[in-house]
Coordinates of C-alpha atoms and ligand atoms in Angstrom, one line a residue:
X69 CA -116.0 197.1 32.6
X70 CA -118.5 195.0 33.9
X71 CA -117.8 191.3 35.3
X72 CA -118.0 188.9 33.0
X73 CA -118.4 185.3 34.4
X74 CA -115.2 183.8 31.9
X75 CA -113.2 185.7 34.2
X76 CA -113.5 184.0 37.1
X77 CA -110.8 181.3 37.5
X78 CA -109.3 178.7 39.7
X79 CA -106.6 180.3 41.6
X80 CA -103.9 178.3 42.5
X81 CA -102.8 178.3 46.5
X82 CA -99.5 177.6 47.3
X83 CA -98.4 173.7 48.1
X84 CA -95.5 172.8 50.5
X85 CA -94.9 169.1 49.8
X86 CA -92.8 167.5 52.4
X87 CA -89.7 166.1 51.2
X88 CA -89.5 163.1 53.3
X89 CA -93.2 162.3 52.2
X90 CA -95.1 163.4 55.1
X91 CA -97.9 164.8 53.1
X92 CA -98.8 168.5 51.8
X93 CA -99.3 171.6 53.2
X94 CA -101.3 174.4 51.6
X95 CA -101.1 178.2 52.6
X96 CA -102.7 181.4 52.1
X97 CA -102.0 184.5 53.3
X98 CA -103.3 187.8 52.7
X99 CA -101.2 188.3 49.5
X100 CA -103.4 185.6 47.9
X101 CA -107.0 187.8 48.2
X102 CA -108.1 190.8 47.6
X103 CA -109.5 190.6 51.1
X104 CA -108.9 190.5 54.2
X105 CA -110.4 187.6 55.8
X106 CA -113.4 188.3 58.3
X107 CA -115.0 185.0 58.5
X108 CA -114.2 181.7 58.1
X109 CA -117.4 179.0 57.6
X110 CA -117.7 175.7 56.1
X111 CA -120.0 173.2 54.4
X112 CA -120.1 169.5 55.2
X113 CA -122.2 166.6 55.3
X114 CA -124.2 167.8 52.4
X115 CA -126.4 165.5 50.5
X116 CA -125.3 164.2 47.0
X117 CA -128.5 165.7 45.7
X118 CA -128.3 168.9 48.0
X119 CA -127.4 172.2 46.2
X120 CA -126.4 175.1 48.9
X121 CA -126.1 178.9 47.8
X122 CA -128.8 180.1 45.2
X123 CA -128.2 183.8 45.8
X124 CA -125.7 186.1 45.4
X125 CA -123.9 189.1 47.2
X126 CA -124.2 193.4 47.1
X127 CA -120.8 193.3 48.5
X128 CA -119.5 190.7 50.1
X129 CA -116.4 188.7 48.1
X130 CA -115.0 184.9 49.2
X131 CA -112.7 182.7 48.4
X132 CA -114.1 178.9 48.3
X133 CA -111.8 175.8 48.6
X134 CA -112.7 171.7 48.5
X135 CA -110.9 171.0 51.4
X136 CA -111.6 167.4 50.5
X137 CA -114.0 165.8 47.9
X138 CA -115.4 167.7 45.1
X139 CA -118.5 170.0 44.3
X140 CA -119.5 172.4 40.8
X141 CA -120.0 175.9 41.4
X142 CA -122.5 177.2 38.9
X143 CA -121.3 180.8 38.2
X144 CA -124.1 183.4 36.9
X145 CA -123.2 186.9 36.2
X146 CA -127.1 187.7 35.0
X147 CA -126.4 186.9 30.9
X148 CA -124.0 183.9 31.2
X149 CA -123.9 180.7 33.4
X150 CA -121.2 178.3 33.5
X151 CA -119.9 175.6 36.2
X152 CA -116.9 175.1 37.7
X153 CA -115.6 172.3 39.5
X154 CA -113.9 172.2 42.8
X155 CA -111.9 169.1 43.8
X156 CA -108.2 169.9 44.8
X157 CA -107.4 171.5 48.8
X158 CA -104.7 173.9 46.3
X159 CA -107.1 175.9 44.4
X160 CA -109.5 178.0 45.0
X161 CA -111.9 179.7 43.8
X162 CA -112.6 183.3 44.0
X163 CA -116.1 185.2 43.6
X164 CA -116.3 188.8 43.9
X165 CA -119.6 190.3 44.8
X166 CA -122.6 190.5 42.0
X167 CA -122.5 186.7 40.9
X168 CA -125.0 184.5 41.3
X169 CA -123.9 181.0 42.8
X170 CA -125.6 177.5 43.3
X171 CA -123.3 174.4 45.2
X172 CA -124.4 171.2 43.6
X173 CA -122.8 167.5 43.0
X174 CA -121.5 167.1 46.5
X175 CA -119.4 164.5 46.9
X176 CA -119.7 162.1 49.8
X177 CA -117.5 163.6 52.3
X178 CA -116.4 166.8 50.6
X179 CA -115.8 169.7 52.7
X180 CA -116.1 173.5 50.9
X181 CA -114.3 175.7 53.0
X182 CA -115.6 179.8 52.6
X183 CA -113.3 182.9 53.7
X184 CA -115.3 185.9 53.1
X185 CA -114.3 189.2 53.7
X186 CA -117.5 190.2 56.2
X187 CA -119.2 189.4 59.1
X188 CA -122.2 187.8 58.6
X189 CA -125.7 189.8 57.4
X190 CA -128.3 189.0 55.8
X191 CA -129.5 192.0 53.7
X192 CA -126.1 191.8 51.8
X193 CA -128.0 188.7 50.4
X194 CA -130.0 189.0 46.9
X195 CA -131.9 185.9 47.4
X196 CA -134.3 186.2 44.2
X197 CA -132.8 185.5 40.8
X198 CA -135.9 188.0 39.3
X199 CA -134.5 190.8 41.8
X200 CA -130.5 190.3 41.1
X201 CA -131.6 190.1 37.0
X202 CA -133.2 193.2 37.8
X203 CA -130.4 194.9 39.6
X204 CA -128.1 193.6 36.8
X205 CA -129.9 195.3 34.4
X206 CA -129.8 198.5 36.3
Ligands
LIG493 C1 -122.5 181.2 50.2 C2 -122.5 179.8 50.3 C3 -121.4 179.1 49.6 C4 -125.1 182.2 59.8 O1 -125.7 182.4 60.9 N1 -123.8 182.7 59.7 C5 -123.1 182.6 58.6 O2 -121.9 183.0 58.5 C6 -123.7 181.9 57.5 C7 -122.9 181.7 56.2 C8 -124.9 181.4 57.6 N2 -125.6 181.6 58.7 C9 -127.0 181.0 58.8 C10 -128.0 181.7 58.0 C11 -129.0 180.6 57.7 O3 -129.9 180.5 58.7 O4 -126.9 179.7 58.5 C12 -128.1 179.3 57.8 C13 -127.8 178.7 56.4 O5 -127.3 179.8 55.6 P1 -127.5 179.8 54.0 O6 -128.8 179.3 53.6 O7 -127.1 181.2 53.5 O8 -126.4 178.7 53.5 P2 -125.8 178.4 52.1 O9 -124.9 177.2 52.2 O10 -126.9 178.3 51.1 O11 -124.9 179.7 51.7 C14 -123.7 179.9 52.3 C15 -123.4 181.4 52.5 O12 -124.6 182.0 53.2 C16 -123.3 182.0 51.2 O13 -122.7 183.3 51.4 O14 -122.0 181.8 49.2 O15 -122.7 179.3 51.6

């Protein structure tokens, strides 16, 4: 069935809060993807009015986490849009390959963490919405 863009969720990553209030400690291991984890990157410093993404993957799928702040994730699977916001380090948010993604509403400081599950190359990138319509149409 294909994706539809309801289905993709917040997931919730485990929290170890320390009893003798030292703080929180969040984990994930490989249980929590469906990936293994090939690369690790990260956004920061990003301008309040400075949108990152606007393109989305053949194949590659990551797992996105506001390590601190808060940012929207604007989903598109080709027929529906819709936003999700990121603003707690214990969720995450998981987009599998053929979505269409667009980082906006940084907040000052906010960190978005990215584990993906391949190294880095650029023609696993649709960068033109007309051409991932297109492919979504078949
Ligand atoms: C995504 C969003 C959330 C590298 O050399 N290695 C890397 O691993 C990455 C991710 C990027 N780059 C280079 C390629 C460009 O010259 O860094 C430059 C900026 O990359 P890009 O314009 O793709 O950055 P974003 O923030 O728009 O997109 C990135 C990821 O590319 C993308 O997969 O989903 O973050």
């Amino acid at each position: 069935m294909p994706l539809h863009i309801n289905d993709l969720q917040l997931t919730e990553i485990k929290k170890i809060s320390d009893p003798d209030g030292r703080g929180n400690l969040s984990v994930i291991e490989n249980d929590v993807l469906p990936f293994e984890i090939k690369r690790v990157y990260y956004l920061y410093d990003v301008p309040s009015d400075g949108t990152r993404g606007g393109h989305a993957h053949k194949e590659l799928q990551q797992f996105l986490i506001a390590l601190s702040g808060s940012f929207d994730v604007v989903l598109d699977d080709g027929e529906n849009r819709r936003s999700i916001t990121l603003n707690r380090p214990n969720k995450g948010l998981l987009i599998p390959s053929g979505v269409w993604r667009e980082l906006e509403n940084f907040s000052a400081g906010a960190v978005c963490l990215s584990l993906v599950s391949a190294e880095y190359d650029e023609n696993d990138y649709i960068r033109e919405y007309s051409e991932f319509t297109s492919i979504k149409r078949g």
